CSV table of C-alpha atoms in Angstrom, one decimal:
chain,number,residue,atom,x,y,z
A,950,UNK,CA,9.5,4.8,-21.6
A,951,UNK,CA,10.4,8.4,-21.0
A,952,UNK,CA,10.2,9.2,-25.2
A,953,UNK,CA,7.0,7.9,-25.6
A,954,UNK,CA,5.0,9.5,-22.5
A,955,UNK,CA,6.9,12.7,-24.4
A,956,UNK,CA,5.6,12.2,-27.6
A,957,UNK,CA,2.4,10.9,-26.4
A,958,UNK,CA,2.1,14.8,-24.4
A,959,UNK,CA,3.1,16.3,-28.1
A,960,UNK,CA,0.5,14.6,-29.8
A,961,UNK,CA,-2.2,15.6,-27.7
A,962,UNK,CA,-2.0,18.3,-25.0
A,963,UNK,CA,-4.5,16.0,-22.9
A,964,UNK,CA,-1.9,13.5,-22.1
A,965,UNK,CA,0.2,14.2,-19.3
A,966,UNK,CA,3.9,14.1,-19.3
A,967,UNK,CA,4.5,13.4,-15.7
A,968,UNK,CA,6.4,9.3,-15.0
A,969,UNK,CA,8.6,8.5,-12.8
A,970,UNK,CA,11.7,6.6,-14.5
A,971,UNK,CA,14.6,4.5,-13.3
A,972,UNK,CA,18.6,4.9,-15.0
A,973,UNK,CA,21.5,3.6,-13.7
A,974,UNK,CA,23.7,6.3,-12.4
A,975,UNK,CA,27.6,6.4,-14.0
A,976,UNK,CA,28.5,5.1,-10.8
A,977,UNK,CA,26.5,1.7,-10.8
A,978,UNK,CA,23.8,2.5,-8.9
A,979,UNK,CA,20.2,2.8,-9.4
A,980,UNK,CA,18.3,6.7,-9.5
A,981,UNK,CA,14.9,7.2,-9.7
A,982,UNK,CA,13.7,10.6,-11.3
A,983,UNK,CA,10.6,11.9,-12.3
A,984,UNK,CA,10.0,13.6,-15.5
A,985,UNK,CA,7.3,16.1,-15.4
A,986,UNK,CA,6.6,18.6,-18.1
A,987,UNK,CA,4.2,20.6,-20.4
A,988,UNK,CA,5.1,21.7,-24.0
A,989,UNK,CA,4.8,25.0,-24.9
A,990,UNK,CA,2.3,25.4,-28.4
A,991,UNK,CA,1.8,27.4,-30.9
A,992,UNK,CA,-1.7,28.9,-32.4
A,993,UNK,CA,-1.9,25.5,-34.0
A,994,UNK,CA,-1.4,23.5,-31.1
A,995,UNK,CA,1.7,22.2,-32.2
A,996,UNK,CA,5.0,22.1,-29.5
A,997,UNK,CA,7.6,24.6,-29.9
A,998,UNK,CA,9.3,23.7,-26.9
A,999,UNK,CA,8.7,21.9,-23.3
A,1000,UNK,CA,9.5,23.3,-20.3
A,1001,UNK,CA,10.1,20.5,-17.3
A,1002,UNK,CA,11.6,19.5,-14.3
A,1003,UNK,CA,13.5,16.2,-13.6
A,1004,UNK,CA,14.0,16.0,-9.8
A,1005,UNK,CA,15.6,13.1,-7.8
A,1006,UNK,CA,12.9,10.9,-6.2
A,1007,UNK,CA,15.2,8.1,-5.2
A,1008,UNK,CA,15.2,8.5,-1.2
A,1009,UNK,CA,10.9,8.6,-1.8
A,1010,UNK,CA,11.2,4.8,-4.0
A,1011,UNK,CA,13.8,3.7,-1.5
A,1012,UNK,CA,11.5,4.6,1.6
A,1013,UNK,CA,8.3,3.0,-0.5
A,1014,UNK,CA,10.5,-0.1,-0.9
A,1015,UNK,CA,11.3,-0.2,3.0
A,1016,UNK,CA,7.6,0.3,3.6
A,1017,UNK,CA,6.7,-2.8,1.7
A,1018,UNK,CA,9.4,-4.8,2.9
A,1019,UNK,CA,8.4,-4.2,6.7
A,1020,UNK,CA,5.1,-4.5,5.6
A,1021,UNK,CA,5.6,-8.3,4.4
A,1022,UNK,CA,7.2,-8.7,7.1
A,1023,UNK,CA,4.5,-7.6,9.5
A,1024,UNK,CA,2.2,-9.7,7.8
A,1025,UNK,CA,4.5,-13.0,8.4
A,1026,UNK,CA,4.7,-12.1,12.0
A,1027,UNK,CA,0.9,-11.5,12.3
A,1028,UNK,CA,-0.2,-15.2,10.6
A,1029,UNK,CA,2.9,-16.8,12.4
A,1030,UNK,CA,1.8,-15.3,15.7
A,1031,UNK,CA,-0.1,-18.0,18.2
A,1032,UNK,CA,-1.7,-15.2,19.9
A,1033,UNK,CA,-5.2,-13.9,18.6
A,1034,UNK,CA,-5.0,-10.4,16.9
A,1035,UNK,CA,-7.1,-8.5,15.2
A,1036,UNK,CA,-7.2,-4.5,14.1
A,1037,UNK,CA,-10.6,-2.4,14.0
A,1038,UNK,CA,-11.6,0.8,12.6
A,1039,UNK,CA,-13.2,3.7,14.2
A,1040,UNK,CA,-16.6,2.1,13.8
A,1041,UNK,CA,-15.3,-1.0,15.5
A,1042,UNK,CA,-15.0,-3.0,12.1
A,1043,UNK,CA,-12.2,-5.5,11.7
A,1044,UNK,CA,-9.7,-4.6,9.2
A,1045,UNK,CA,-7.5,-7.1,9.9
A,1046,UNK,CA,-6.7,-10.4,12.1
A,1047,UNK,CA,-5.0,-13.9,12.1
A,1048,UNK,CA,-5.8,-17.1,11.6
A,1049,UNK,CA,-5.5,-17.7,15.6
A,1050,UNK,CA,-8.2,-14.7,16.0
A,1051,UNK,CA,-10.3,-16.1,13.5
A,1052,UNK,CA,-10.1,-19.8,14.8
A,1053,UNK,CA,-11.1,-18.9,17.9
A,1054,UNK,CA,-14.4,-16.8,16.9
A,1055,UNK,CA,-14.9,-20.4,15.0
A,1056,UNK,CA,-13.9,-19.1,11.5
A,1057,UNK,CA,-12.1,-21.0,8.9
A,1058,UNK,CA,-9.5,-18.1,8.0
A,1059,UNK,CA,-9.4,-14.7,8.5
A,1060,UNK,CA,-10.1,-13.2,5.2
A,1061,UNK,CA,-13.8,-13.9,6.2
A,1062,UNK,CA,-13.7,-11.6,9.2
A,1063,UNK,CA,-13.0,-8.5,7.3
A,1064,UNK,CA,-15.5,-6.1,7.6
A,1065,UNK,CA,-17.3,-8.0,10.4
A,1066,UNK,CA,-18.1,-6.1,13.5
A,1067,UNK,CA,-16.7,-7.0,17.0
A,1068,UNK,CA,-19.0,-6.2,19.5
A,1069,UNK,CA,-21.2,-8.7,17.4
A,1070,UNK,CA,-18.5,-11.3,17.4
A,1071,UNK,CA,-17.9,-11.3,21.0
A,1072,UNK,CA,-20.8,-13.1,22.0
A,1073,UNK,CA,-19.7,-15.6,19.4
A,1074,UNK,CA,-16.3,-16.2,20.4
A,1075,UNK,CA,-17.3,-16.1,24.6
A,1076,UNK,CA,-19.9,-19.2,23.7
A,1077,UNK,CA,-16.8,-21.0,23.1
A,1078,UNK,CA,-15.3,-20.6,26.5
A,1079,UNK,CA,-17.0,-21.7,29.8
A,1080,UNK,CA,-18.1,-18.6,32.0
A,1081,UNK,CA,-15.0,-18.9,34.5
A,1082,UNK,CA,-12.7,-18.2,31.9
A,1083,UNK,CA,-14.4,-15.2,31.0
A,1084,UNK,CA,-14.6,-13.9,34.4
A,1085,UNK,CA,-12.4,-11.4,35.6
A,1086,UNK,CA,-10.4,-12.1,39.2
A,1087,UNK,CA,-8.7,-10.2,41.5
């Protein structure tokens, strides 16, 4: 709660008073803002005042909650999908892949690909096809 991350910042100047709080607008809807401050102190230490800034950060939560919606739903299109799929790194580690990627390098689920590099997963997965499938044709 905004009051206590305040109180918390006037009992010791080592807490920060910086949260980011949601209230229901007048007009129904939901507003995100974020409470940010530092209290001004005596020679004793103790707060005379606060000075802080409440801006509006509910187009930033909004976008964060579109992110993780198209998120899950890139992650039920990539387990879904019958094709084999897999993102790398720069240093040509997976970071990512299905379960038809992973069945087909003859791997139980794809959690145990992370991390893995491809170019030593290759020769695994071209064992499993014959040498004219692998071949390329004009």
């Amino acid at each position: 709660m905004d009051l206590e991350n305040a109180k918390g910042h006037f009992d010791d100047p080592a807490h920060p008073y910086d949260q980011i709080v949601r209230h229901r607008h007048a007009k129904g809807h939901t507003v995100w803002i974020r409470c940010r401050g530092l209290a001004v102190r005596d020679g004793e230490g103790r707060p005379l005042r606060m000075l802080a800034a409440h801006p509006d950060v509910t187009q930033l939560k909004q976008a964060e909650e579109d992110i993780r919606a198209r998120s899950r739903e890139l992650d039920l299109i990539l387990e879904h999908m019958p094709a084999r799929i897999w993102l790398k790194d720069d240093a040509n580690k997976i970071i990512r892949c299905n379960w038809a990627a992973a069945n087909s390098m003859g791997f139980e689920d794809a959690e145990s690909l992370r991390g893995s590099d491809t170019y030593e997963l290759f020769p695994t997965m071209a064992k499993k096809y014959h040498d004219d499938d692998l071949a390329i044709t004009d």
